[in-house]
mmCIF file of C-alpha atoms in Angstrom:
data_model
loop_
_atom_site.group_PDB
_atom_site.id
_atom_site.type_symbol
_atom_site.label_atom_id
_atom_site.label_comp_id
_atom_site.label_asym_id
_atom_site.label_seq_id
_atom_site.Cartn_x
_atom_site.Cartn_y
_atom_site.Cartn_z
ATOM 1 C CA UNK A 567 78.390 18.057 5.699
ATOM 2 C CA UNK A 568 79.862 21.559 7.803
ATOM 3 C CA UNK A 569 80.241 21.285 11.134
ATOM 4 C CA UNK A 570 78.356 18.346 11.750
ATOM 5 C CA UNK A 571 81.778 16.057 10.055
ATOM 6 C CA UNK A 572 84.039 18.865 10.934
ATOM 7 C CA UNK A 573 83.123 17.335 14.622
ATOM 8 C CA UNK A 574 82.782 13.956 13.759
ATOM 9 C CA UNK A 575 86.633 13.932 12.309
ATOM 10 C CA UNK A 576 88.445 15.743 15.528
ATOM 11 C CA UNK A 577 86.167 12.757 17.448
ATOM 12 C CA UNK A 578 87.380 9.855 15.331
ATOM 13 C CA UNK A 579 91.343 11.489 15.276
ATOM 14 C CA UNK A 580 90.837 11.345 18.971
ATOM 15 C CA UNK A 581 90.227 7.760 18.765
ATOM 16 C CA UNK A 582 86.623 7.801 19.482
ATOM 17 C CA UNK A 583 83.785 5.359 18.233
ATOM 18 C CA UNK A 584 81.709 7.895 16.300
ATOM 19 C CA UNK A 585 78.087 7.557 15.118
ATOM 20 C CA UNK A 586 77.234 9.564 11.841
ATOM 21 C CA UNK A 587 73.771 10.144 12.415
ATOM 22 C CA UNK A 588 72.300 10.761 8.434
ATOM 23 C CA UNK A 589 69.357 10.821 6.635
ATOM 24 C CA UNK A 590 71.428 9.769 3.550
ATOM 25 C CA UNK A 591 72.815 6.749 3.178
ATOM 26 C CA UNK A 592 74.692 7.601 0.430
ATOM 27 C CA UNK A 593 75.877 10.618 1.706
ATOM 28 C CA UNK A 594 76.800 9.521 5.050
ATOM 29 C CA UNK A 595 78.764 6.591 3.909
ATOM 30 C CA UNK A 596 80.996 8.736 1.773
ATOM 31 C CA UNK A 597 81.551 10.460 4.996
ATOM 32 C CA UNK A 598 82.133 7.756 7.215
ATOM 33 C CA UNK A 599 84.647 6.329 4.593
ATOM 34 C CA UNK A 600 86.380 10.197 4.823
ATOM 35 C CA UNK A 601 86.510 9.960 8.177
ATOM 36 C CA UNK A 602 87.978 6.706 8.575
ATOM 37 C CA UNK A 603 90.877 7.137 6.005
ATOM 38 C CA UNK A 604 91.799 10.429 7.240
ATOM 39 C CA UNK A 605 91.626 9.531 11.053
ATOM 40 C CA UNK A 606 93.086 6.091 10.695
ATOM 41 C CA UNK A 607 89.726 4.646 12.842
ATOM 42 C CA UNK A 608 87.788 2.228 12.016
ATOM 43 C CA UNK A 609 85.116 2.765 14.585
ATOM 44 C CA UNK A 610 83.081 5.405 12.754
ATOM 45 C CA UNK A 611 79.848 3.963 11.709
ATOM 46 C CA UNK A 612 76.556 5.338 9.692
ATOM 47 C CA UNK A 613 72.896 5.170 11.544
ATOM 48 C CA UNK A 614 69.915 6.676 9.600
ATOM 49 C CA UNK A 615 68.076 9.445 11.086
ATOM 50 C CA UNK A 616 65.835 11.357 9.986
ATOM 51 C CA UNK A 617 64.868 14.470 12.530
ATOM 52 C CA UNK A 618 61.518 15.723 11.526
ATOM 53 C CA UNK A 619 60.299 12.199 11.807
ATOM 54 C CA UNK A 620 59.308 11.417 15.298
ATOM 55 C CA UNK A 621 59.102 7.610 14.340
ATOM 56 C CA UNK A 622 62.858 7.141 13.215
ATOM 57 C CA UNK A 623 64.132 9.380 15.848
ATOM 58 C CA UNK A 624 62.082 6.609 18.547
ATOM 59 C CA UNK A 625 64.060 3.892 16.120
ATOM 60 C CA UNK A 626 66.906 5.287 16.514
ATOM 61 C CA UNK A 627 67.467 6.134 19.514
ATOM 62 C CA UNK A 628 66.084 2.488 20.128
ATOM 63 C CA UNK A 629 68.788 0.787 18.253
ATOM 64 C CA UNK A 630 71.808 3.315 20.136
ATOM 65 C CA UNK A 631 70.478 2.242 23.429
ATOM 66 C CA UNK A 632 70.430 -1.049 22.464
ATOM 67 C CA UNK A 633 73.571 -1.517 20.734
ATOM 68 C CA UNK A 634 75.988 0.810 22.401
ATOM 69 C CA UNK A 635 76.695 -0.254 25.450
ATOM 70 C CA UNK A 636 77.402 3.692 26.622
ATOM 71 C CA UNK A 637 77.051 6.881 25.339
ATOM 72 C CA UNK A 638 79.692 9.450 26.328
ATOM 73 C CA UNK A 639 78.698 12.944 23.847
ATOM 74 C CA UNK A 640 75.625 13.823 22.341
ATOM 75 C CA UNK A 641 76.163 16.511 19.705
ATOM 76 C CA UNK A 642 72.673 17.622 18.167
ATOM 77 C CA UNK A 643 73.665 19.281 14.653
ATOM 78 C CA UNK A 644 70.964 19.119 12.392
ATOM 79 C CA UNK A 645 69.096 22.136 11.189
ATOM 80 C CA UNK A 646 67.644 23.302 8.296
ATOM 81 C CA UNK A 647 66.509 26.947 7.166
ATOM 82 C CA UNK A 648 64.396 28.449 4.335
ATOM 83 C CA UNK A 649 61.773 25.295 4.316
ATOM 84 C CA UNK A 650 59.118 25.905 2.198
ATOM 85 C CA UNK A 651 55.509 25.197 4.791
ATOM 86 C CA UNK A 652 55.227 21.292 4.887
ATOM 87 C CA UNK A 653 53.921 19.063 7.205
ATOM 88 C CA UNK A 654 54.816 16.064 8.108
ATOM 89 C CA UNK A 655 53.306 12.591 8.580
ATOM 90 C CA UNK A 656 53.119 12.855 12.056
ATOM 91 C CA UNK A 657 51.131 16.087 11.741
ATOM 92 C CA UNK A 658 53.727 18.633 12.729
ATOM 93 C CA UNK A 659 55.375 21.461 10.756
ATOM 94 C CA UNK A 660 58.596 20.413 9.169
ATOM 95 C CA UNK A 661 61.065 22.737 9.688
ATOM 96 C CA UNK A 662 59.971 23.091 13.579
ATOM 97 C CA UNK A 663 60.126 19.131 13.751
ATOM 98 C CA UNK A 664 63.709 18.395 12.584
ATOM 99 C CA UNK A 665 65.085 21.705 14.432
ATOM 100 C CA UNK A 666 63.420 21.579 17.923
ATOM 101 C CA UNK A 667 61.458 18.217 18.311
ATOM 102 C CA UNK A 668 63.234 15.570 16.960
ATOM 103 C CA UNK A 669 66.666 16.869 18.507
ATOM 104 C CA UNK A 670 64.994 17.729 22.198
ATOM 105 C CA UNK A 671 62.994 13.558 22.419
ATOM 106 C CA UNK A 672 66.526 12.457 20.160
ATOM 107 C CA UNK A 673 68.022 13.923 23.739
ATOM 108 C CA UNK A 674 65.444 13.240 26.503
ATOM 109 C CA UNK A 675 65.457 9.292 25.004
ATOM 110 C CA UNK A 676 68.855 8.830 24.846
ATOM 111 C CA UNK A 677 69.083 10.440 28.215
ATOM 112 C CA UNK A 678 67.497 6.955 29.221
#
């Protein structure tokens, strides 16, 4: 939704292979279908990613590096605010993990 969806729509309009990295399979697949229909680009795909889970970030990065011949653009757009205090299963404060640690790790893993 929001900025991320608009950026994905623009990239797809430019005929880019576009990977939507989403926490929710249902919402992500709906976005994929909407973007494909609006742009005519069939190369819009969904991959599940929870930036609040470093294990999820590692699995996502590993799959992208294994499956994609190249990566030209990375848009880190995940973020939350106003969540009640919680600790992830990895012992990290949830908001800090989602907004900072996950995207930082993802970027560094994808740099190779």
